[in-house]
Short mmCIF file of C-alpha atoms in Angstrom, two decimals:
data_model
loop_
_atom_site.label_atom_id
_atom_site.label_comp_id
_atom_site.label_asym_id
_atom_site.label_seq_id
_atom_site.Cartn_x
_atom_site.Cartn_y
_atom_site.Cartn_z
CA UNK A 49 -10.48 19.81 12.25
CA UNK A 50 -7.37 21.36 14.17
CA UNK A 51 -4.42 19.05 14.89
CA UNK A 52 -2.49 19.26 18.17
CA UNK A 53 0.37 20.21 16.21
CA UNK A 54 -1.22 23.55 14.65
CA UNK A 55 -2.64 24.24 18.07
CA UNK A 56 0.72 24.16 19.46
CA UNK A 57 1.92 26.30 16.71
CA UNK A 58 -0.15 29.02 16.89
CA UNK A 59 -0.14 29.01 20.43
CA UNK A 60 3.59 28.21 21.04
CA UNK A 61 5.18 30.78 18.16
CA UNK A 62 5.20 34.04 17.68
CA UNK A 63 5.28 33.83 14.15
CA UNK A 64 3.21 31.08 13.24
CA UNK A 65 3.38 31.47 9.36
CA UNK A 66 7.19 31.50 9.76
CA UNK A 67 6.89 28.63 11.27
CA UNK A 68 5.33 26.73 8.94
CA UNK A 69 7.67 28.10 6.20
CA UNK A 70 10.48 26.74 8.00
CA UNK A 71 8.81 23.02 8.34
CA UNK A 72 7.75 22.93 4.76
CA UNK A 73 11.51 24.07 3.88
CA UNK A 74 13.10 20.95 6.14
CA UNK A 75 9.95 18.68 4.25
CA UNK A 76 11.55 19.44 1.08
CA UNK A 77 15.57 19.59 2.27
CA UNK A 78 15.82 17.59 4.61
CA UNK A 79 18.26 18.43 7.53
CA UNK A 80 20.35 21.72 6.87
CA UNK A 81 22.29 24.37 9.05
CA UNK A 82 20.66 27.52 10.23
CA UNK A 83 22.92 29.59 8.04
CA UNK A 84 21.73 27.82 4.37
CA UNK A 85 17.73 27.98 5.99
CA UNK A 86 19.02 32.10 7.10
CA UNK A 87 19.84 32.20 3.23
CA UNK A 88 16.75 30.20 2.02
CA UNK A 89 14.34 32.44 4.31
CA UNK A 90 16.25 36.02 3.85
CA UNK A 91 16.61 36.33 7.47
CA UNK A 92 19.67 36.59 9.59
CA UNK A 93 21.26 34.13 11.15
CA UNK A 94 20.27 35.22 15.01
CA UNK A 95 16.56 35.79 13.83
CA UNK A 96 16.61 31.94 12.04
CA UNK A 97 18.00 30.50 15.13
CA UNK A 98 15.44 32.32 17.54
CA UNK A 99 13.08 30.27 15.61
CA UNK A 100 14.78 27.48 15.51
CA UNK A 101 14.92 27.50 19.22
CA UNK A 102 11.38 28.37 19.78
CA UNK A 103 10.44 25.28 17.41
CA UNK A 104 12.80 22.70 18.97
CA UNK A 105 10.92 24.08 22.27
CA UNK A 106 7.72 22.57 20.68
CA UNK A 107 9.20 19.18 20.22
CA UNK A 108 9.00 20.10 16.34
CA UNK A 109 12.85 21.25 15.57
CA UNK A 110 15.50 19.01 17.15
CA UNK A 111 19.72 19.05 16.44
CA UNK A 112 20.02 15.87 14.08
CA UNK A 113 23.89 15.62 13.52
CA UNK A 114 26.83 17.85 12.51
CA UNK A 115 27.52 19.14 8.79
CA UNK A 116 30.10 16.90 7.31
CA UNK A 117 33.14 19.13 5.91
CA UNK A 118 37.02 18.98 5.33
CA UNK A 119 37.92 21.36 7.81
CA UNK A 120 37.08 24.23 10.49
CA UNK A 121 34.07 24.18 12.57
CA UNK A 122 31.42 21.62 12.15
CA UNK A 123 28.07 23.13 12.05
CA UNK A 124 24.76 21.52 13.48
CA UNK A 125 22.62 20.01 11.22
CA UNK A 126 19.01 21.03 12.02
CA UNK A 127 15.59 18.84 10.95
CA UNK A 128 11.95 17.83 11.87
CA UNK A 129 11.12 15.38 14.52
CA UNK A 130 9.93 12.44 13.11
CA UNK A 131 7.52 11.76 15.82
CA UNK A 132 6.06 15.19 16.05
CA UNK A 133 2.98 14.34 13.56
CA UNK A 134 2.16 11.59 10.98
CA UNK A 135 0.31 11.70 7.53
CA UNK A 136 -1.82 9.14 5.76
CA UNK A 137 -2.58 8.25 2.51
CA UNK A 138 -4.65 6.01 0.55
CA UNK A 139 -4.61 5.28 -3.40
CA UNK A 140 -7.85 3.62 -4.45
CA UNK A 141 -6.57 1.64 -7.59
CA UNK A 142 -8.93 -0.47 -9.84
CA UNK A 143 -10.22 -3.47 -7.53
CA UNK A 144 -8.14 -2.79 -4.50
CA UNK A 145 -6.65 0.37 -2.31
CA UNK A 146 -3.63 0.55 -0.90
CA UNK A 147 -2.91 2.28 2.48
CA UNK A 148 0.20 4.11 4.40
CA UNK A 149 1.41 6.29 7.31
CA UNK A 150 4.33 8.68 7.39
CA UNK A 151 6.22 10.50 9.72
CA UNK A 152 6.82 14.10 9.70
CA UNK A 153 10.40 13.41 7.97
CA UNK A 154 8.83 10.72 5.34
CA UNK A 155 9.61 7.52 7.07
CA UNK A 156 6.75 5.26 6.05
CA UNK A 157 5.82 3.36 9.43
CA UNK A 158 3.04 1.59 8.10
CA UNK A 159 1.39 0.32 4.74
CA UNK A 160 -1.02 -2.40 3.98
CA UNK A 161 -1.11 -3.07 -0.06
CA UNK A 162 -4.04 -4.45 -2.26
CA UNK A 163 -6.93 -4.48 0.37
CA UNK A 164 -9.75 -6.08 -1.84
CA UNK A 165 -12.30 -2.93 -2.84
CA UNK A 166 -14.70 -3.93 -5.76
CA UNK A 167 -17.69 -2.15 -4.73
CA UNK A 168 -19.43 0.07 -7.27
CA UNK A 169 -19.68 3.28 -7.23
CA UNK A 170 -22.15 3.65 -4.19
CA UNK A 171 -23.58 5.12 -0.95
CA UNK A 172 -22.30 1.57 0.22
CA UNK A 173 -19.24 1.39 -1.48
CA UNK A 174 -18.26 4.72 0.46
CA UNK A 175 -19.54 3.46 3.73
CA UNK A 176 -17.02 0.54 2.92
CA UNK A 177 -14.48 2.61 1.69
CA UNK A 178 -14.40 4.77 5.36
CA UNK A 179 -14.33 1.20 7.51
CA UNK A 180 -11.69 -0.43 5.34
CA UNK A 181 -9.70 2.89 6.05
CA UNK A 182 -10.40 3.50 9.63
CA UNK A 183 -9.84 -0.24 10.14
CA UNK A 184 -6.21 0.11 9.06
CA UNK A 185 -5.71 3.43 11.33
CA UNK A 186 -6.80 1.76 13.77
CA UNK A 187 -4.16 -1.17 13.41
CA UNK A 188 -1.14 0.90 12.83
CA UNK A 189 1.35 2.05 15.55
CA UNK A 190 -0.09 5.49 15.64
CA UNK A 191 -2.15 6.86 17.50
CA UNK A 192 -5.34 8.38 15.32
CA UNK A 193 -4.66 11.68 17.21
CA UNK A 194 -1.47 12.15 16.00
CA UNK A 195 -2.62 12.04 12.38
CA UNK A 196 -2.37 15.31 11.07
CA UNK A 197 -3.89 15.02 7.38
CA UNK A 198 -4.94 12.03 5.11
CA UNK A 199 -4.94 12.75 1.39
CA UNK A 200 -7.04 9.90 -0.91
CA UNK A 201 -5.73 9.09 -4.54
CA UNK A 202 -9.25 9.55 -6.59
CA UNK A 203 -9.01 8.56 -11.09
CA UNK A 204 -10.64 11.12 -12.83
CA UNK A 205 -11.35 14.50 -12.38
CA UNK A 206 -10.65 15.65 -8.57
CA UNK A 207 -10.18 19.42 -7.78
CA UNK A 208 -8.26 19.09 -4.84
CA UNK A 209 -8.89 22.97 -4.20
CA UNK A 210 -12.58 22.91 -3.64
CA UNK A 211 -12.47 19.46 -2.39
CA UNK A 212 -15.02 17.75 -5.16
CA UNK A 213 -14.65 14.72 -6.84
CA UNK A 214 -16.64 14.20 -10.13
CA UNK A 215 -15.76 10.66 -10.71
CA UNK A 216 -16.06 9.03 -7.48
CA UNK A 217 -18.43 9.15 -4.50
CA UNK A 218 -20.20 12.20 -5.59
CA UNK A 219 -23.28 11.85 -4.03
CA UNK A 220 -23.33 15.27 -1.85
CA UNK A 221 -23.98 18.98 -1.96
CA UNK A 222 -20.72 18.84 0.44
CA UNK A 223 -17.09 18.17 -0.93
CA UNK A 224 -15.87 14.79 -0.63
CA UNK A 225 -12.93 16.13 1.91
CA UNK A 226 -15.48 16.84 4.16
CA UNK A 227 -18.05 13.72 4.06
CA UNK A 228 -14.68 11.37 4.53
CA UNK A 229 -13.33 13.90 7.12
CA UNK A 230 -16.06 13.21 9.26
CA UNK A 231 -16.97 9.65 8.45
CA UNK A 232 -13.35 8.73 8.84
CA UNK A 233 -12.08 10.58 12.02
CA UNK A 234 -9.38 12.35 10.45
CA UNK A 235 -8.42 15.40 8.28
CA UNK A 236 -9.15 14.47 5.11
CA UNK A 237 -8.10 15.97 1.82
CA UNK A 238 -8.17 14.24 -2.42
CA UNK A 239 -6.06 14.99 -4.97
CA UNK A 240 -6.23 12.94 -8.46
CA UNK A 241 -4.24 9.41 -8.51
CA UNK A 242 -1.70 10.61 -11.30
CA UNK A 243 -0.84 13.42 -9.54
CA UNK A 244 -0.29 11.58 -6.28
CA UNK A 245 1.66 9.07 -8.42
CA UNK A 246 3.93 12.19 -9.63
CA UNK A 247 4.32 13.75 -6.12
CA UNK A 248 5.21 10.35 -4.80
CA UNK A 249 7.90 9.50 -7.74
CA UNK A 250 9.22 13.56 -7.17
CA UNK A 251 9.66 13.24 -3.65
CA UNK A 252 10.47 9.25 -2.33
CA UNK A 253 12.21 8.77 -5.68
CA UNK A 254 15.35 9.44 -7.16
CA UNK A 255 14.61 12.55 -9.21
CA UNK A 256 14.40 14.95 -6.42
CA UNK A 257 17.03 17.24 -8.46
CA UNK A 258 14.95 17.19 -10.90
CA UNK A 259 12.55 20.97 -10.92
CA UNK A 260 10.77 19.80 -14.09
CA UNK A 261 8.94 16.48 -14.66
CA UNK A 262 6.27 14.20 -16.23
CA UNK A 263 4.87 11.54 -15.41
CA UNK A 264 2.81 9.08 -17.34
CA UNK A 265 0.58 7.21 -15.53
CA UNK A 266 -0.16 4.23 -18.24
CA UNK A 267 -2.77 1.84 -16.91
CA UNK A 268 -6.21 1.34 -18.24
CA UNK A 269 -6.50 4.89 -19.54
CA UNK A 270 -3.69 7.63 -19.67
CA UNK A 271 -3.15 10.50 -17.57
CA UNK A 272 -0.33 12.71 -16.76
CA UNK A 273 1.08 14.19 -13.45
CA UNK A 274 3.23 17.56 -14.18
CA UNK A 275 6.12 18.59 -12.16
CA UNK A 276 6.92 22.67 -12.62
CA UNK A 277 9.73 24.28 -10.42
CA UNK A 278 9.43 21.73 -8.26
CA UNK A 279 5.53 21.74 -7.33
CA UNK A 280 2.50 20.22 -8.80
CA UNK A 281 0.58 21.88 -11.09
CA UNK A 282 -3.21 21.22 -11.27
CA UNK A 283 -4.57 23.72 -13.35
CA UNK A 284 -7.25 25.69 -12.81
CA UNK A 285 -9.78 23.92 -11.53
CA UNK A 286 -7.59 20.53 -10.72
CA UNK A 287 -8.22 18.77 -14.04
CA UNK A 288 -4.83 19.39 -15.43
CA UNK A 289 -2.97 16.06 -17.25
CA UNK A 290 -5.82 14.55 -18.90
CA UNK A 291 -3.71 13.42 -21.87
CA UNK A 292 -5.50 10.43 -22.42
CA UNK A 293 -8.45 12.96 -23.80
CA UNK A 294 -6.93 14.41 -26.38
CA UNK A 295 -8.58 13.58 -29.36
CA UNK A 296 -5.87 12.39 -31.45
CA UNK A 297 -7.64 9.96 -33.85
CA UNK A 298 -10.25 9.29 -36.53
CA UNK A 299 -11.15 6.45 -35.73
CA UNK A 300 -14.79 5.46 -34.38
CA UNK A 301 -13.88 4.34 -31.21
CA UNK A 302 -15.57 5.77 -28.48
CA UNK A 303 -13.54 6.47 -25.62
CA UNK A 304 -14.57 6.37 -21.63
CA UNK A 305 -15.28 9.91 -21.71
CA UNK A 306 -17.94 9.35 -24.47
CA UNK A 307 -16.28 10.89 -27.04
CA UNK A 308 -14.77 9.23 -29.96
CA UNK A 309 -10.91 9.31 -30.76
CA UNK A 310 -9.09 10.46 -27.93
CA UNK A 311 -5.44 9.03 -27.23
CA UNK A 312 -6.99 6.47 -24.95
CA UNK A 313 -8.51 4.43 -27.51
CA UNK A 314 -5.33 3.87 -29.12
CA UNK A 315 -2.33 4.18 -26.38
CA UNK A 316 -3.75 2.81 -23.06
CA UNK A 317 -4.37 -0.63 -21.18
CA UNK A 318 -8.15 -0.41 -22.28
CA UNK A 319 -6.86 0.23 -26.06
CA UNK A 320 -4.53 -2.56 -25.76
CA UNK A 321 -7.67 -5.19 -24.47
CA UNK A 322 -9.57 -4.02 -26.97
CA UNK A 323 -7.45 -4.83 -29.73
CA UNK A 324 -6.32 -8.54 -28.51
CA UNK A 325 -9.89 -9.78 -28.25
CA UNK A 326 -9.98 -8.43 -31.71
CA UNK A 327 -7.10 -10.20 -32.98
CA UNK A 328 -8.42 -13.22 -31.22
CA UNK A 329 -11.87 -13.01 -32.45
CA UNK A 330 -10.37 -13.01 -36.07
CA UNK A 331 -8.56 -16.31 -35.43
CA UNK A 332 -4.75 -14.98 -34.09
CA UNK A 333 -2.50 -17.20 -32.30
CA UNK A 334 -1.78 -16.73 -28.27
CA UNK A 335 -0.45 -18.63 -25.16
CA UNK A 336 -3.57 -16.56 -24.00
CA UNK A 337 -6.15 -17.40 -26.99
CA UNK A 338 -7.24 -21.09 -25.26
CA UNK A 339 -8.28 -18.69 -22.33
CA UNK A 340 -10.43 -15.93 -23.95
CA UNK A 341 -11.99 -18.73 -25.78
CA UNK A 342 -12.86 -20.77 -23.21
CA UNK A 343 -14.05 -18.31 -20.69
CA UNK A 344 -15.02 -14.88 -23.47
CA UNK A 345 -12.87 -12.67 -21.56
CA UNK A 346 -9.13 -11.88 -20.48
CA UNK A 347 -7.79 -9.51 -17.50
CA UNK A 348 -5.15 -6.95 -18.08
CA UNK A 349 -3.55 -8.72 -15.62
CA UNK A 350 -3.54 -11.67 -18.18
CA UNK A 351 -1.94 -9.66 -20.94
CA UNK A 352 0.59 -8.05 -19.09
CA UNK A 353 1.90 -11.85 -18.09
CA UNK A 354 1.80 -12.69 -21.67
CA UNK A 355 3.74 -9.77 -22.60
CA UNK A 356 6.27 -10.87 -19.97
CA UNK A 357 6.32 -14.71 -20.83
CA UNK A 358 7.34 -13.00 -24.76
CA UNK A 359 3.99 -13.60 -26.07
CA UNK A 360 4.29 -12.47 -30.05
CA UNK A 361 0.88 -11.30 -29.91
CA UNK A 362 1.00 -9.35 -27.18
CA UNK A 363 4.71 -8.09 -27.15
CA UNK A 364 3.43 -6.49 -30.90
CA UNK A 365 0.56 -4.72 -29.36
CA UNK A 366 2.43 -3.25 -26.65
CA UNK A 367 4.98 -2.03 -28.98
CA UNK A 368 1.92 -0.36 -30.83
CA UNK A 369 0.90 1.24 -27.98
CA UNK A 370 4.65 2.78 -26.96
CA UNK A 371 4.49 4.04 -30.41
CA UNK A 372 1.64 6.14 -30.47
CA UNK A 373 2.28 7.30 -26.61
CA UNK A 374 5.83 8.28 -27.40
CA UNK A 375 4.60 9.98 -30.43
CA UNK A 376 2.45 12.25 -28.81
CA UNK A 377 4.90 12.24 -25.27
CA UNK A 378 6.70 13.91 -28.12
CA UNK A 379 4.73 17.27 -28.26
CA UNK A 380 4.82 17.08 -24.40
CA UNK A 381 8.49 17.40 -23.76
CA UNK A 382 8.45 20.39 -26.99
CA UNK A 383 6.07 21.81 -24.84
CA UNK A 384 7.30 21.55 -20.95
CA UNK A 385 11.23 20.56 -21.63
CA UNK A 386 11.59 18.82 -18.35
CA UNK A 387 14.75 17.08 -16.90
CA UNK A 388 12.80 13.76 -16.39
CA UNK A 389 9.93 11.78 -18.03
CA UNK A 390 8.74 9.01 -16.20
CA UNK A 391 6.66 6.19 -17.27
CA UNK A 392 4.62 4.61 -14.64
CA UNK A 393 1.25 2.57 -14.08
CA UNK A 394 -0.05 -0.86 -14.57
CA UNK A 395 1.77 -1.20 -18.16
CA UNK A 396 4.92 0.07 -17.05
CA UNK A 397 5.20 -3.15 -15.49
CA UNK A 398 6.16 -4.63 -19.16
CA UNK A 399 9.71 -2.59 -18.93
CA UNK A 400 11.39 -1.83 -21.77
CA UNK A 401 8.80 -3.79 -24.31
CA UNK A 402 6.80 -0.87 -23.42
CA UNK A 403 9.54 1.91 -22.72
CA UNK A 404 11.84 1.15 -25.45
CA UNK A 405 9.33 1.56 -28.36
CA UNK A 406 8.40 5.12 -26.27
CA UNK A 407 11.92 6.22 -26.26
CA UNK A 408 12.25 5.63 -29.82
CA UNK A 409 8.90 7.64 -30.87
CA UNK A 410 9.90 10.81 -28.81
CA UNK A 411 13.28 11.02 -30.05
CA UNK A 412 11.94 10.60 -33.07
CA UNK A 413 9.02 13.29 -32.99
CA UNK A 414 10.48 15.55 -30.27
CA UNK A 415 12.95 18.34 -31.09
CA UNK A 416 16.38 17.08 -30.70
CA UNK A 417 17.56 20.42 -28.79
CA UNK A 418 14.83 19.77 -26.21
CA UNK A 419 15.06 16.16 -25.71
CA UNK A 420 18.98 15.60 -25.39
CA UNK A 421 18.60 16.80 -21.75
CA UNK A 422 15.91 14.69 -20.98
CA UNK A 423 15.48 11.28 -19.57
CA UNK A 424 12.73 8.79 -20.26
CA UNK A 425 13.30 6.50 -17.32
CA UNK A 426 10.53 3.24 -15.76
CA UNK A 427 9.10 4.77 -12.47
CA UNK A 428 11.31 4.16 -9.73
CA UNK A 429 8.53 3.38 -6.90
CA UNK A 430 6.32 1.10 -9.38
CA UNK A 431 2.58 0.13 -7.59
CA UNK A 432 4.02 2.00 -4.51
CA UNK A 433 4.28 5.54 -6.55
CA UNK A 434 0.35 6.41 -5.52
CA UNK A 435 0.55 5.18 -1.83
CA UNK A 436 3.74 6.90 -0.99
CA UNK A 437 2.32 10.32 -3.01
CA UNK A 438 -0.31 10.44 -0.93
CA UNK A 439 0.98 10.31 1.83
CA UNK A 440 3.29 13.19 0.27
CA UNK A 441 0.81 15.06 -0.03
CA UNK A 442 -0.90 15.15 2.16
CA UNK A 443 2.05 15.74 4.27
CA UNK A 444 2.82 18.51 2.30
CA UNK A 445 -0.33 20.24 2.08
CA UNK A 446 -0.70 20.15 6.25
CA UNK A 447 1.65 23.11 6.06
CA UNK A 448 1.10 24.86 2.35
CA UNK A 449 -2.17 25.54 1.74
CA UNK A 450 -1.75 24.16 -2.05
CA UNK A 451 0.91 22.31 -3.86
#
């Protein structure tokens, strides 16, 4: 499905791939002068500013201000037209989605959070899926048109390359990208929700100095979105940052996956349910035990409030499960030695009951060379990481063909 934009691209420019180069530079900059994007580019400065030129011709380019300095000539600052295209995103989360649009320069112009979605895995629950979406891109102050990509935030395993999920609405020959392309109205492309979460955190947060980072996305199972040089990386085939399937532990339990042990079972929203109905079963003491009594069941949602209204109970479980995540964040930082590791997800929303017990496990395990120059920090962005990401990328991916 060719955008407007692209058509006026290839059509407008000589050089269409520089073209794009230079937009995906100013995506990830912001506005600079001609002689830094000369540098960036290897070009000379008369060749940078022919395109330049060309591109602000296009309504794409445009003169945004004048480079601060102490003295001498002020430069112009060149960067993207807001206006010239938008992105969308949506991050399906576990009984509602969450939708957004972007501009071309990030501005989020529109975002509707926690839209009801409890429909099964289904031929119907994708039909709803579509209307929900196109029902919100129909209400923003966008024209559909000017939608250039939509990326959706999928759990599980997603290869965004080919365009298949194997978790979620896989009920095709065709890749998912293309059955919501064309039920939807819009480009369409899927990436996995951790990685979105990453992306989103990398870009909209404040680590954007940062060319190395993790993020832990800790909700009801575990997953990790990895940061290298500044990009994404999905692994071969897209599954990359399955953490939460290592198997770490003898211990019986059988994990989501339907095998027994992994890190889940232990470190992991699911892990930490499991073991307070146990503790309540054998007669332990709760502000939430009345509750699970009463009724035979508790949400994470529940817990999480407990945890925050200093709940013994629960404020010793999700110690236990900081301990045994930090322990094994541990090998991860040995491994990748990033600048940043951030903690994100439904948990994360404990703070430092469940971050301070992590910090203390990877210093512990981690070698001290490696993890002196990194910080284990909350996520900045919170339940907004995976809307904002997707928008990201999809935003990003409009003019690269992969992260």
């Amino acid at each position: 499905m060719d955008h407007p934009l692209m058509t006026r691209i290839e059509k407008g420019s000589k050089n269409a791939l520089m073209a794009k180069r230079i937009i995906f530079h100013y995506l990830h900059t912001g506005d600079d002068t001609i002689a830094n994007l000369a540098k960036k580019l290897n070009l000379s400065v008369p060749t940078v500013n022919k395109f330049l030129e060309e591109m602000a011709a296009l309504d794409i380019i445009k003169v945004r201000g004048k480079l601060e300095m102490s003295g001498g000539r002020h430069p112009a600052l060149y960067g993207l037209n807001p206006d010239a295209c938008y992105f969308g995103g949506v991050d399906i989360k576990n009984g509602t989605i969450s939708l957004a649009v972007m501009d071309l320069c990030g501005n989020v112009v529109a975002k509707s959070d926690n839209i009801p979605f409890t429909e099964d895995n289904t031929p119907e629950g994708l039909e709803h899926f579509c209307a929900l979406t196109r029902d919100f891109l129909d209400s923003v102050p966008v024209s559909k048109s000017a939608i250039m990509n939509l990326n959706v935030n999928i759990s599980g395993r997603v290869n965004p390359r080919t365009g298949y999920s194997y978790s979620r609405f896989n009920f095709e020959e065709r890749p998912l990208d293309d059955v919501l392309t064309n039920k939807i109205g819009v480009h369409v492309c899927i990436d996995n929700d951790t990685r979105a979460m990453a992306f989103g955190e990398y870009i909209c947060g404040p680590n954007r100095d940062a060319k190395n980072v993790l993020f832990v996305n800790v909700s009801w199972g575990i997953g990790i979105g990895i940061i290298l040089d500044g990009k994404i990386y999905s692994g071969n085939s897209g599954f990359a940052g399955e953490l939460g399937h290592m198997v770490t532990y003898d211990n019986e339990v059988i994990c989501q996956c339907g095998k027994k042990g992994c890190l889940e079972t232990e470190a992991s929203g699911s892990a930490l349910h499991r073991k307070l109905c146990e503790r309540l079963d054998e007669g332990a003491n709760s502000i939430i035990a009345d509750r699970y009594r009463a009724t035979g069941t508790i949400s994470l949602d529940d817990i999480l409030e407990a945890v925050n209204r200093e709940d013994i109970l629960c404020l010793e479980l999700i110690e236990d499960v900081g301990k045994e995540l930090g322990r094994w964040l541990a090998g991860m930082i040995n491994i990748f030695n990033p600048e940043a590791v951030i903690i994100g997800g439904v948990l994360a929303q404990t703070g430092d009951y469940l971050l301070q017990p992590i910090r203390v496990a990877m210093r512990r395990y981690s070698l001290n060379l490696v993890n002196k120059d990194t910080k284990i920090v909350l996520s900045h962005l919170g339940n907004d990481a995976g809307v904002l990401g997707a928008c990201a990328i999809a935003r990003s991916r409009a003019f690269q063909d992969f992260l």
